[in-house]
Amino acid sequence: MTRDGNGICILFLPLLFNLLKKERESSVSHCALAAGVVVLCSNESPYRCYLCSKWTTEGRRQCDSSCRPGTSATSAQPVTPLVYAKSRQPIVLIIVTILVVIFVVMWHKRSPTFHHNPFQTNESEYQRIVEQTSPVCNCTSTRTTRLTSQQSFNPNAFQWCSPYSSLRGKHQKVIAYTMYGNVNERYYSLLTNISSTAGKLYPGWIVRIYHNFRNQSEEAHQQLCEVYCQFNNVDLCSVPELIQHIRDASKANQMEPLEPDLLEGLNLRMFRYLVTFDPDVDIFMSRDVDSMIWQREVDAVEQWLQSNYTFHVMRDHQNHIVTMLAGMWGAKIYQRRDLIEGLMRAVIRAGQNQIKNADQVLLNATVWPTAQYDVMAHDSYHCQNSNFMAKTLPLRVFPFPSQRESGYFVGGVGQEKVPGKCPEACRPPDHKDWEWLALIAPMKIEV
């Protein structure tokens, strides 16, 4: 029996047809028994049998006086029926109503086969909490994994981040960060704040930290492990290990997902873009480690997720005058996976230098020409497409859906504030009073 109510209705259909058949046969048999002939039924009630009744040219029922003594041939009223077969119509209507109600209820309870949010658990998927010990960080933590009933974790599959990241299964939502070089105490504090805030404001999202620390005794590596062991929503992705995995795949005559030499010379700031090649990831956002997560950003992201746009960019400061900021964009990979992978391969191939801001320059030169036609851009200062932006924004831009918190801006470190009010044209149509200073205090996240 199906879960959508069709099975229940199908089982009741033969019973319903049988009931109607018996009802009809009962009426016919009563009429035939009474008069030896079956005639049309009265308009007053179903299954009332009248003897010798006929229709006049005016459409009124007349009774033949020869049929029964004492009747008038010109009477406009039908004769009293000899037999009245009690109607079962109310019973039939009740049964039909019940079947309709069952069908509607089961239909609404049925899990949809398509949904905008690709990470919602499908009927064939299940979630389970697994406990695993990291040999790299030497700590035990729990992870939520999502696998279909026909799937199991394949430790031999190519891993774009780590075995523990792959254990989370398909349909991951990832906030990608890059860490490299000498990481001081300030960055460790920022990572702690980011991981805690993301767990509260982005539930279900994974914080991926791509790094190049080879020596586990390094202070930076130890700090990363402290964050990893403290927060279950954090995954560490070692780029040197990823490069080695690719070389091993090449030696085993397996297809190389990327050329390892390209990753060896890749601009360190672009490590976070490697998330776009992971088939387990459906949506990703690129962020800077020194940027705070504000509710204003979360509201803009939620509006993008509810839209059909593939790409998302944000500009929330007067100096945000480029089309794509390296730490303020994202993409729904599942909508155009092949296209996004192709664009990012081009970015990686061109990013073989350590020039500062090369990642941002390449985004605007390589990704934006395609993304500009399928992007939701939230902009609080350049929405009028004036000057430089007029040549680079063919589509409309959107105001941020929520008010700024005490002058802080998306992409800021939490200490800087915007220098001036946003233009009235860049405010939401129903909130023209939103300038730049909100009446609420900045949000504080306790770690």
Short mmCIF file of C-alpha atoms in Angstrom, two decimals:
data_model
loop_
_atom_site.label_atom_id
_atom_site.label_comp_id
_atom_site.label_asym_id
_atom_site.label_seq_id
_atom_site.Cartn_x
_atom_site.Cartn_y
_atom_site.Cartn_z
CA MET A 1 0.00 0.00 0.00
CA THR A 2 1.36 3.43 -0.89
CA ARG A 3 1.85 6.14 1.67
CA ASP A 4 0.12 8.88 -0.31
CA GLY A 5 -3.40 7.57 0.15
CA ASN A 6 -3.76 6.12 -3.33
CA GLY A 7 -3.58 2.57 -2.00
CA ILE A 8 -6.39 3.23 0.47
CA CYS A 9 -8.59 4.75 -2.22
CA ILE A 10 -7.89 1.88 -4.61
CA LEU A 11 -8.91 -0.65 -1.98
CA PHE A 12 -12.20 1.13 -1.39
CA LEU A 13 -13.10 1.67 -5.05
CA PRO A 14 -14.37 -1.91 -5.67
CA LEU A 15 -16.49 -1.65 -2.53
CA LEU A 16 -17.94 1.65 -3.71
CA PHE A 17 -18.73 0.35 -7.19
CA ASN A 18 -20.29 -2.80 -5.73
CA LEU A 19 -22.46 -0.70 -3.43
CA LEU A 20 -23.68 1.46 -6.30
CA LYS A 21 -24.38 -1.63 -8.39
CA LYS A 22 -26.42 -3.27 -5.63
CA GLU A 23 -28.27 0.00 -5.04
CA ARG A 24 -29.28 0.18 -8.66
CA GLU A 25 -30.26 -3.48 -8.79
CA SER A 26 -32.34 -3.10 -5.62
CA SER A 27 -34.31 -0.19 -7.07
CA VAL A 28 -34.85 -1.93 -10.38
CA SER A 29 -35.99 -5.16 -8.75
CA HIS A 30 -38.49 -3.33 -6.56
CA CYS A 31 -39.94 -1.45 -9.49
CA ALA A 32 -40.10 -4.53 -11.66
CA LEU A 33 -41.72 -6.50 -8.89
CA ALA A 34 -44.38 -3.85 -8.38
CA ALA A 35 -45.32 -3.10 -11.95
CA GLY A 36 -43.55 -5.50 -14.21
CA VAL A 37 -41.91 -2.56 -15.92
CA VAL A 38 -39.20 -0.08 -15.02
CA VAL A 39 -39.99 3.57 -15.66
CA LEU A 40 -38.30 6.89 -15.05
CA CYS A 41 -37.88 8.03 -11.48
CA SER A 42 -39.51 11.09 -9.97
CA ASN A 43 -37.68 14.39 -9.59
CA GLU A 44 -38.55 14.31 -5.90
CA SER A 45 -36.30 11.43 -4.85
CA PRO A 46 -34.08 8.86 -6.49
CA TYR A 47 -35.34 5.35 -7.08
CA ARG A 48 -39.10 6.16 -6.71
CA CYS A 49 -40.89 4.01 -9.21
CA TYR A 50 -44.12 5.20 -10.85
CA LEU A 51 -46.46 3.08 -12.98
CA CYS A 52 -47.32 4.21 -16.47
CA SER A 53 -45.95 7.69 -15.91
CA LYS A 54 -44.96 9.67 -18.95
CA TRP A 55 -43.68 13.09 -19.91
CA THR A 56 -45.78 15.68 -21.70
CA THR A 57 -44.46 18.03 -24.30
CA GLU A 58 -44.19 20.68 -21.60
CA GLY A 59 -41.84 18.49 -19.67
CA ARG A 60 -44.32 17.75 -16.85
CA ARG A 61 -45.05 14.28 -15.58
CA GLN A 62 -48.58 13.09 -16.36
CA CYS A 63 -50.34 9.96 -15.20
CA ASP A 64 -52.40 7.79 -17.50
CA SER A 65 -55.89 7.37 -15.98
CA SER A 66 -56.06 3.91 -17.38
CA CYS A 67 -53.22 2.78 -15.19
CA ARG A 68 -54.87 3.25 -11.82
CA PRO A 69 -58.43 3.86 -10.80
CA GLY A 70 -59.27 7.31 -9.47
CA THR A 71 -56.35 9.12 -11.09
CA SER A 72 -56.76 12.08 -13.32
CA ALA A 73 -55.15 12.11 -16.73
CA THR A 74 -54.63 15.86 -16.47
CA SER A 75 -53.11 15.76 -13.01
CA ALA A 76 -49.86 17.60 -12.81
CA GLN A 77 -48.80 15.63 -9.74
CA PRO A 78 -47.26 12.20 -9.97
CA VAL A 79 -49.18 9.28 -8.57
CA THR A 80 -48.23 7.78 -5.25
CA PRO A 81 -45.58 5.19 -5.84
CA LEU A 82 -46.51 1.60 -5.24
CA VAL A 83 -43.03 0.83 -4.06
CA TYR A 84 -40.46 3.15 -2.56
CA ALA A 85 -36.95 1.81 -2.53
CA LYS A 86 -35.14 3.57 0.28
CA SER A 87 -32.25 5.58 -1.09
CA ARG A 88 -28.69 4.89 0.07
CA GLN A 89 -27.36 8.07 -1.43
CA PRO A 90 -26.29 9.57 1.96
CA ILE A 91 -24.19 6.47 2.67
CA VAL A 92 -22.45 6.76 -0.70
CA LEU A 93 -21.74 10.45 -0.15
CA ILE A 94 -20.27 9.74 3.28
CA ILE A 95 -17.95 7.06 1.87
CA VAL A 96 -16.82 9.31 -0.98
CA THR A 97 -16.18 12.18 1.46
CA ILE A 98 -14.09 9.95 3.71
CA LEU A 99 -12.00 8.76 0.76
CA VAL A 100 -11.39 12.33 -0.39
CA VAL A 101 -10.33 13.41 3.11
CA ILE A 102 -7.93 10.45 3.40
CA PHE A 103 -6.41 11.25 0.02
CA VAL A 104 -5.89 14.95 0.84
CA VAL A 105 -4.38 14.27 4.27
CA MET A 106 -1.97 11.64 2.96
CA TRP A 107 -1.02 13.87 0.03
CA HIS A 108 0.07 16.68 2.34
CA LYS A 109 2.00 14.30 4.56
CA ARG A 110 3.91 12.91 1.63
CA SER A 111 7.56 13.99 1.43
CA PRO A 112 8.23 16.10 -1.67
CA THR A 113 10.39 14.65 -4.43
CA PHE A 114 11.86 18.09 -5.19
CA HIS A 115 12.70 20.84 -2.80
CA HIS A 116 14.56 24.11 -3.08
CA ASN A 117 16.65 23.31 -0.07
CA PRO A 118 18.73 20.33 -1.25
CA PHE A 119 20.04 19.53 2.20
CA GLN A 120 16.71 18.57 3.72
CA THR A 121 16.71 14.88 4.52
CA ASN A 122 15.01 12.87 1.80
CA GLU A 123 12.77 9.89 2.57
CA SER A 124 15.61 7.60 1.49
CA GLU A 125 18.14 9.36 3.73
CA TYR A 126 18.85 9.11 7.39
CA GLN A 127 21.06 10.94 9.83
CA ARG A 128 23.16 9.45 12.56
CA ILE A 129 25.68 10.74 15.04
CA VAL A 130 29.09 9.11 14.83
CA GLU A 131 31.97 9.43 17.25
CA GLN A 132 35.43 9.48 15.77
CA THR A 133 38.95 10.07 17.00
CA SER A 134 41.21 12.32 14.99
CA PRO A 135 44.80 11.03 14.82
CA VAL A 136 45.90 14.47 13.62
CA CYS A 137 44.43 16.47 16.49
CA ASN A 138 44.35 13.61 19.00
CA CYS A 139 40.83 14.27 20.22
CA THR A 140 37.48 12.52 20.07
CA SER A 141 34.50 14.39 18.67
CA THR A 142 31.08 13.67 17.23
CA ARG A 143 29.93 14.32 13.68
CA THR A 144 26.51 14.17 12.05
CA THR A 145 26.55 12.04 8.92
CA ARG A 146 23.87 11.80 6.25
CA LEU A 147 23.83 8.72 4.06
CA THR A 148 21.09 7.19 1.97
CA SER A 149 19.73 3.80 2.88
CA GLN A 150 21.63 2.38 -0.11
CA GLN A 151 24.90 4.16 0.78
CA SER A 152 27.70 3.57 3.20
CA PHE A 153 30.86 5.53 3.79
CA ASN A 154 33.57 4.56 1.32
CA PRO A 155 37.00 5.18 2.88
CA ASN A 156 38.67 4.55 -0.50
CA ALA A 157 36.80 7.34 -2.27
CA PHE A 158 38.74 10.48 -3.12
CA GLN A 159 38.53 12.91 -0.22
CA TRP A 160 38.57 16.61 -1.01
CA CYS A 161 39.07 17.65 2.59
CA SER A 162 39.53 14.82 5.08
CA PRO A 163 38.03 11.41 5.94
CA TYR A 164 36.01 13.07 8.69
CA SER A 165 34.64 15.67 6.30
CA SER A 166 33.60 12.97 3.82
CA LEU A 167 31.93 11.10 6.66
CA ARG A 168 29.34 13.87 6.83
CA GLY A 169 27.92 12.60 3.55
CA LYS A 170 26.22 14.45 0.72
CA HIS A 171 24.48 17.85 0.51
CA GLN A 172 26.91 19.75 2.71
CA LYS A 173 26.65 23.52 3.19
CA VAL A 174 30.13 24.93 3.73
CA ILE A 175 31.58 28.24 4.87
CA ALA A 176 35.16 28.15 3.54
CA TYR A 177 38.15 29.91 5.12
CA THR A 178 41.88 29.94 4.43
CA MET A 179 44.68 29.88 7.00
CA TYR A 180 48.36 30.03 6.07
CA GLY A 181 51.69 31.39 7.22
CA ASN A 182 52.24 32.56 10.77
CA VAL A 183 48.94 32.56 12.62
CA ASN A 184 49.03 34.72 15.72
CA GLU A 185 46.78 34.60 18.75
CA ARG A 186 44.39 37.10 17.18
CA TYR A 187 43.49 34.74 14.35
CA TYR A 188 42.93 31.89 16.77
CA SER A 189 40.52 34.09 18.71
CA LEU A 190 38.74 35.03 15.48
CA LEU A 191 38.40 31.38 14.45
CA THR A 192 36.91 30.56 17.83
CA ASN A 193 34.38 33.36 17.48
CA ILE A 194 33.56 32.38 13.90
CA SER A 195 32.99 28.74 14.77
CA SER A 196 30.76 29.61 17.71
CA THR A 197 28.77 32.24 15.82
CA ALA A 198 28.35 30.04 12.75
CA GLY A 199 26.96 27.26 14.91
CA LYS A 200 24.26 29.63 16.18
CA LEU A 201 23.46 31.72 13.10
CA TYR A 202 24.16 29.10 10.42
CA PRO A 203 22.81 25.85 11.92
CA GLY A 204 23.60 22.87 9.71
CA TRP A 205 26.51 24.63 7.99
CA ILE A 206 30.09 23.36 8.18
CA VAL A 207 33.08 25.64 8.76
CA ARG A 208 35.95 24.39 6.60
CA ILE A 209 39.40 25.74 7.26
CA TYR A 210 41.85 25.11 4.40
CA HIS A 211 45.47 25.37 5.59
CA ASN A 212 49.03 24.47 4.60
CA PHE A 213 50.50 23.57 8.00
CA ARG A 214 52.59 20.43 7.58
CA ASN A 215 54.19 20.07 10.98
CA GLN A 216 51.76 19.03 13.68
CA SER A 217 54.05 20.53 16.30
CA GLU A 218 53.56 24.01 14.87
CA GLU A 219 51.74 26.39 17.16
CA ALA A 220 49.34 27.32 14.37
CA HIS A 221 48.44 23.68 13.83
CA GLN A 222 47.83 23.20 17.53
CA GLN A 223 45.54 26.21 17.58
CA LEU A 224 43.55 24.82 14.67
CA CYS A 225 43.19 21.52 16.49
CA GLU A 226 41.87 23.30 19.56
CA VAL A 227 39.14 24.86 17.43
CA TYR A 228 38.44 21.57 15.68
CA CYS A 229 38.13 19.61 18.92
CA GLN A 230 35.94 22.25 20.54
CA PHE A 231 33.37 22.69 17.77
CA ASN A 232 31.61 19.85 15.95
CA ASN A 233 30.78 22.10 12.99
CA VAL A 234 34.45 22.55 12.02
CA ASP A 235 36.49 20.53 9.52
CA LEU A 236 40.20 20.98 8.83
CA CYS A 237 41.41 20.55 5.24
CA SER A 238 45.14 20.15 4.71
CA VAL A 239 46.09 21.32 1.22
CA PRO A 240 49.50 19.52 1.30
CA GLU A 241 47.68 16.26 2.09
CA LEU A 242 45.19 16.95 -0.71
CA ILE A 243 48.06 17.42 -3.16
CA GLN A 244 49.56 14.11 -2.02
CA HIS A 245 46.19 12.37 -2.48
CA ILE A 246 46.09 13.63 -6.05
CA ARG A 247 49.62 12.37 -6.75
CA ASP A 248 48.73 8.98 -5.26
CA ALA A 249 45.67 8.81 -7.49
CA SER A 250 47.87 9.54 -10.49
CA LYS A 251 50.27 6.73 -9.55
CA ALA A 252 47.34 4.35 -9.25
CA ASN A 253 46.33 5.27 -12.82
CA GLN A 254 43.25 7.03 -11.54
CA MET A 255 41.98 10.24 -13.05
CA GLU A 256 43.50 13.35 -11.51
CA PRO A 257 40.74 15.72 -10.35
CA LEU A 258 43.24 18.58 -10.55
CA GLU A 259 46.85 18.92 -11.61
CA PRO A 260 48.93 18.72 -8.41
CA ASP A 261 51.53 21.13 -9.76
CA LEU A 262 48.84 23.79 -10.07
CA LEU A 263 47.98 23.38 -6.41
CA GLU A 264 51.64 23.55 -5.42
CA GLY A 265 51.95 27.04 -6.90
CA LEU A 266 48.44 28.23 -6.08
CA ASN A 267 47.97 31.57 -4.40
CA LEU A 268 47.48 30.71 -0.73
CA ARG A 269 44.38 32.89 -0.47
CA MET A 270 42.64 30.66 -3.01
CA PHE A 271 42.77 27.50 -0.92
CA ARG A 272 39.16 28.06 0.13
CA TYR A 273 38.00 27.86 -3.49
CA LEU A 274 38.95 24.17 -3.59
CA VAL A 275 35.64 23.45 -1.87
CA THR A 276 33.90 23.95 -5.23
CA PHE A 277 35.33 20.63 -6.49
CA ASP A 278 33.93 18.53 -3.65
CA PRO A 279 30.91 16.54 -4.94
CA ASP A 280 29.62 16.28 -1.35
CA VAL A 281 29.13 20.06 -1.16
CA ASP A 282 25.96 21.64 -2.53
CA ILE A 283 26.38 25.24 -1.40
CA PHE A 284 29.43 27.16 -0.27
CA MET A 285 30.31 30.65 0.89
CA SER A 286 33.78 32.19 0.81
CA ARG A 287 34.62 34.26 3.88
CA ASP A 288 37.63 36.01 5.45
CA VAL A 289 38.94 34.88 8.82
CA ASP A 290 39.08 38.47 10.07
CA SER A 291 35.41 39.17 9.25
CA MET A 292 32.66 38.93 11.82
CA ILE A 293 29.37 37.16 11.13
CA TRP A 294 26.47 39.59 11.56
CA GLN A 295 22.76 38.92 11.48
CA ARG A 296 22.59 41.36 8.55
CA GLU A 297 24.75 38.97 6.54
CA VAL A 298 22.70 35.94 7.59
CA ASP A 299 19.46 37.63 6.50
CA ALA A 300 20.94 38.44 3.09
CA VAL A 301 22.15 34.86 2.66
CA GLU A 302 18.73 33.51 3.59
CA GLN A 303 17.10 35.73 0.97
CA TRP A 304 19.55 34.40 -1.62
CA LEU A 305 18.90 30.79 -0.63
CA GLN A 306 15.17 31.32 -1.14
CA SER A 307 15.79 32.73 -4.62
CA ASN A 308 16.66 31.00 -7.89
CA TYR A 309 19.97 32.83 -8.30
CA THR A 310 23.09 30.65 -8.40
CA PHE A 311 25.66 33.21 -7.24
CA HIS A 312 25.60 35.63 -4.34
CA VAL A 313 27.72 38.71 -3.68
CA MET A 314 27.54 41.37 -0.98
CA ARG A 315 28.84 44.94 -0.87
CA ASP A 316 28.14 46.81 2.35
CA HIS A 317 30.70 49.62 2.48
CA GLN A 318 31.45 52.69 0.39
CA ASN A 319 34.82 51.17 -0.50
CA HIS A 320 33.26 47.95 -1.77
CA ILE A 321 33.51 49.10 -5.37
CA VAL A 322 34.47 45.82 -7.03
CA THR A 323 31.94 43.38 -8.38
CA MET A 324 33.04 40.35 -6.32
CA LEU A 325 34.82 40.62 -2.99
CA ALA A 326 36.90 37.51 -2.32
CA GLY A 327 35.43 36.98 1.14
CA MET A 328 31.83 38.01 0.46
CA TRP A 329 30.50 35.70 -2.22
CA GLY A 330 29.04 32.22 -2.57
CA ALA A 331 27.40 29.83 -5.00
CA LYS A 332 24.78 27.10 -5.15
CA ILE A 333 27.05 24.50 -6.69
CA TYR A 334 24.26 21.98 -7.11
CA GLN A 335 22.47 24.24 -9.61
CA ARG A 336 25.38 24.61 -12.05
CA ARG A 337 28.12 22.29 -10.84
CA ASP A 338 29.91 21.76 -14.16
CA LEU A 339 29.96 25.47 -14.91
CA ILE A 340 31.29 26.43 -11.48
CA GLU A 341 33.99 23.75 -11.57
CA GLY A 342 35.08 24.98 -14.99
CA LEU A 343 35.28 28.58 -13.82
CA MET A 344 37.27 27.65 -10.73
CA ARG A 345 39.70 25.55 -12.78
CA ALA A 346 40.38 28.66 -14.82
CA VAL A 347 40.89 30.70 -11.64
CA ILE A 348 43.34 28.14 -10.23
CA ARG A 349 45.27 27.93 -13.49
CA ALA A 350 45.62 31.72 -13.54
CA GLY A 351 46.38 31.99 -9.83
CA GLN A 352 49.97 30.75 -9.93
CA ASN A 353 51.43 33.65 -7.99
CA GLN A 354 51.40 35.07 -4.48
CA ILE A 355 50.31 38.57 -5.40
CA LYS A 356 48.04 40.09 -2.79
CA ASN A 357 44.40 40.39 -3.90
CA ALA A 358 45.08 38.10 -6.86
CA ASP A 359 42.11 35.99 -5.79
CA GLN A 360 39.79 38.97 -5.97
CA VAL A 361 41.20 40.18 -9.28
CA LEU A 362 40.74 36.75 -10.85
CA LEU A 363 37.19 36.46 -9.54
CA ASN A 364 36.24 39.68 -11.27
CA ALA A 365 38.09 38.78 -14.46
CA THR A 366 37.10 35.11 -14.72
CA VAL A 367 33.97 34.35 -12.70
CA TRP A 368 32.03 37.61 -12.87
CA PRO A 369 31.55 37.74 -16.67
CA THR A 370 29.43 34.59 -16.31
CA ALA A 371 28.05 35.06 -12.81
CA GLN A 372 26.72 38.56 -13.51
CA TYR A 373 23.71 37.11 -15.33
CA ASP A 374 22.73 34.75 -12.49
CA VAL A 375 23.58 36.59 -9.29
CA MET A 376 21.80 38.15 -6.34
CA ALA A 377 23.87 41.16 -5.33
CA HIS A 378 23.15 42.92 -2.05
CA ASP A 379 24.55 46.43 -2.18
CA SER A 380 24.00 49.28 0.26
CA TYR A 381 25.94 52.06 -1.50
CA HIS A 382 26.21 51.33 -5.23
CA CYS A 383 22.70 50.20 -6.05
CA GLN A 384 22.21 53.02 -8.56
CA ASN A 385 24.83 51.50 -10.87
CA SER A 386 26.64 54.79 -11.14
CA ASN A 387 30.15 55.45 -12.41
CA PHE A 388 32.29 52.29 -12.42
CA MET A 389 29.53 49.96 -11.31
CA ALA A 390 27.24 50.99 -14.16
CA LYS A 391 29.42 49.08 -16.60
CA THR A 392 29.64 45.93 -14.55
CA LEU A 393 26.14 45.36 -13.13
CA PRO A 394 23.72 44.38 -15.90
CA LEU A 395 21.18 43.08 -13.40
CA ARG A 396 19.39 44.88 -10.61
CA VAL A 397 20.89 44.91 -7.14
CA PHE A 398 19.04 44.28 -3.89
CA PRO A 399 18.98 46.20 -0.63
CA PHE A 400 19.95 44.31 2.49
CA PRO A 401 16.77 42.88 4.01
CA SER A 402 17.67 43.88 7.60
CA GLN A 403 18.97 47.01 9.24
CA ARG A 404 22.61 47.64 9.99
CA GLU A 405 23.70 47.02 13.57
CA SER A 406 25.16 50.20 15.06
CA GLY A 407 27.08 51.13 11.94
CA TYR A 408 28.93 47.82 11.56
CA PHE A 409 29.10 46.39 8.05
CA VAL A 410 29.18 42.94 6.50
CA GLY A 411 32.77 41.92 5.88
CA GLY A 412 34.12 44.13 8.66
CA VAL A 413 36.21 42.97 11.59
CA GLY A 414 33.77 44.38 14.14
CA GLN A 415 35.71 47.52 15.06
CA GLU A 416 35.24 49.51 11.87
CA LYS A 417 32.04 51.31 11.00
CA VAL A 418 30.68 52.70 7.76
CA PRO A 419 31.62 56.36 7.32
CA GLY A 420 28.27 57.59 6.06
CA LYS A 421 24.62 56.95 5.42
CA CYS A 422 23.58 54.69 2.60
CA PRO A 423 21.68 56.39 -0.24
CA GLU A 424 17.91 56.36 0.11
CA ALA A 425 17.64 54.50 -3.19
CA CYS A 426 19.64 51.63 -1.68
CA ARG A 427 17.26 51.13 1.24
CA PRO A 428 14.35 48.67 1.18
CA PRO A 429 11.19 50.20 -0.34
CA ASP A 430 9.28 49.74 2.92
CA HIS A 431 12.14 51.01 5.13
CA LYS A 432 13.30 54.30 3.68
CA ASP A 433 14.07 55.40 7.23
CA TRP A 434 16.98 52.96 7.48
CA GLU A 435 20.09 55.10 7.22
CA TRP A 436 23.19 53.65 8.77
CA LEU A 437 22.66 53.68 12.53
CA ALA A 438 20.37 51.10 14.05
CA LEU A 439 18.71 51.47 17.42
CA ILE A 440 19.95 48.11 18.65
CA ALA A 441 23.26 47.17 20.18
CA PRO A 442 25.69 44.92 18.28
CA MET A 443 25.16 41.24 18.90
CA LYS A 444 27.53 39.56 21.31
CA ILE A 445 28.27 35.86 21.08
CA GLU A 446 29.53 34.14 24.17
CA VAL A 447 32.14 31.50 23.49
#
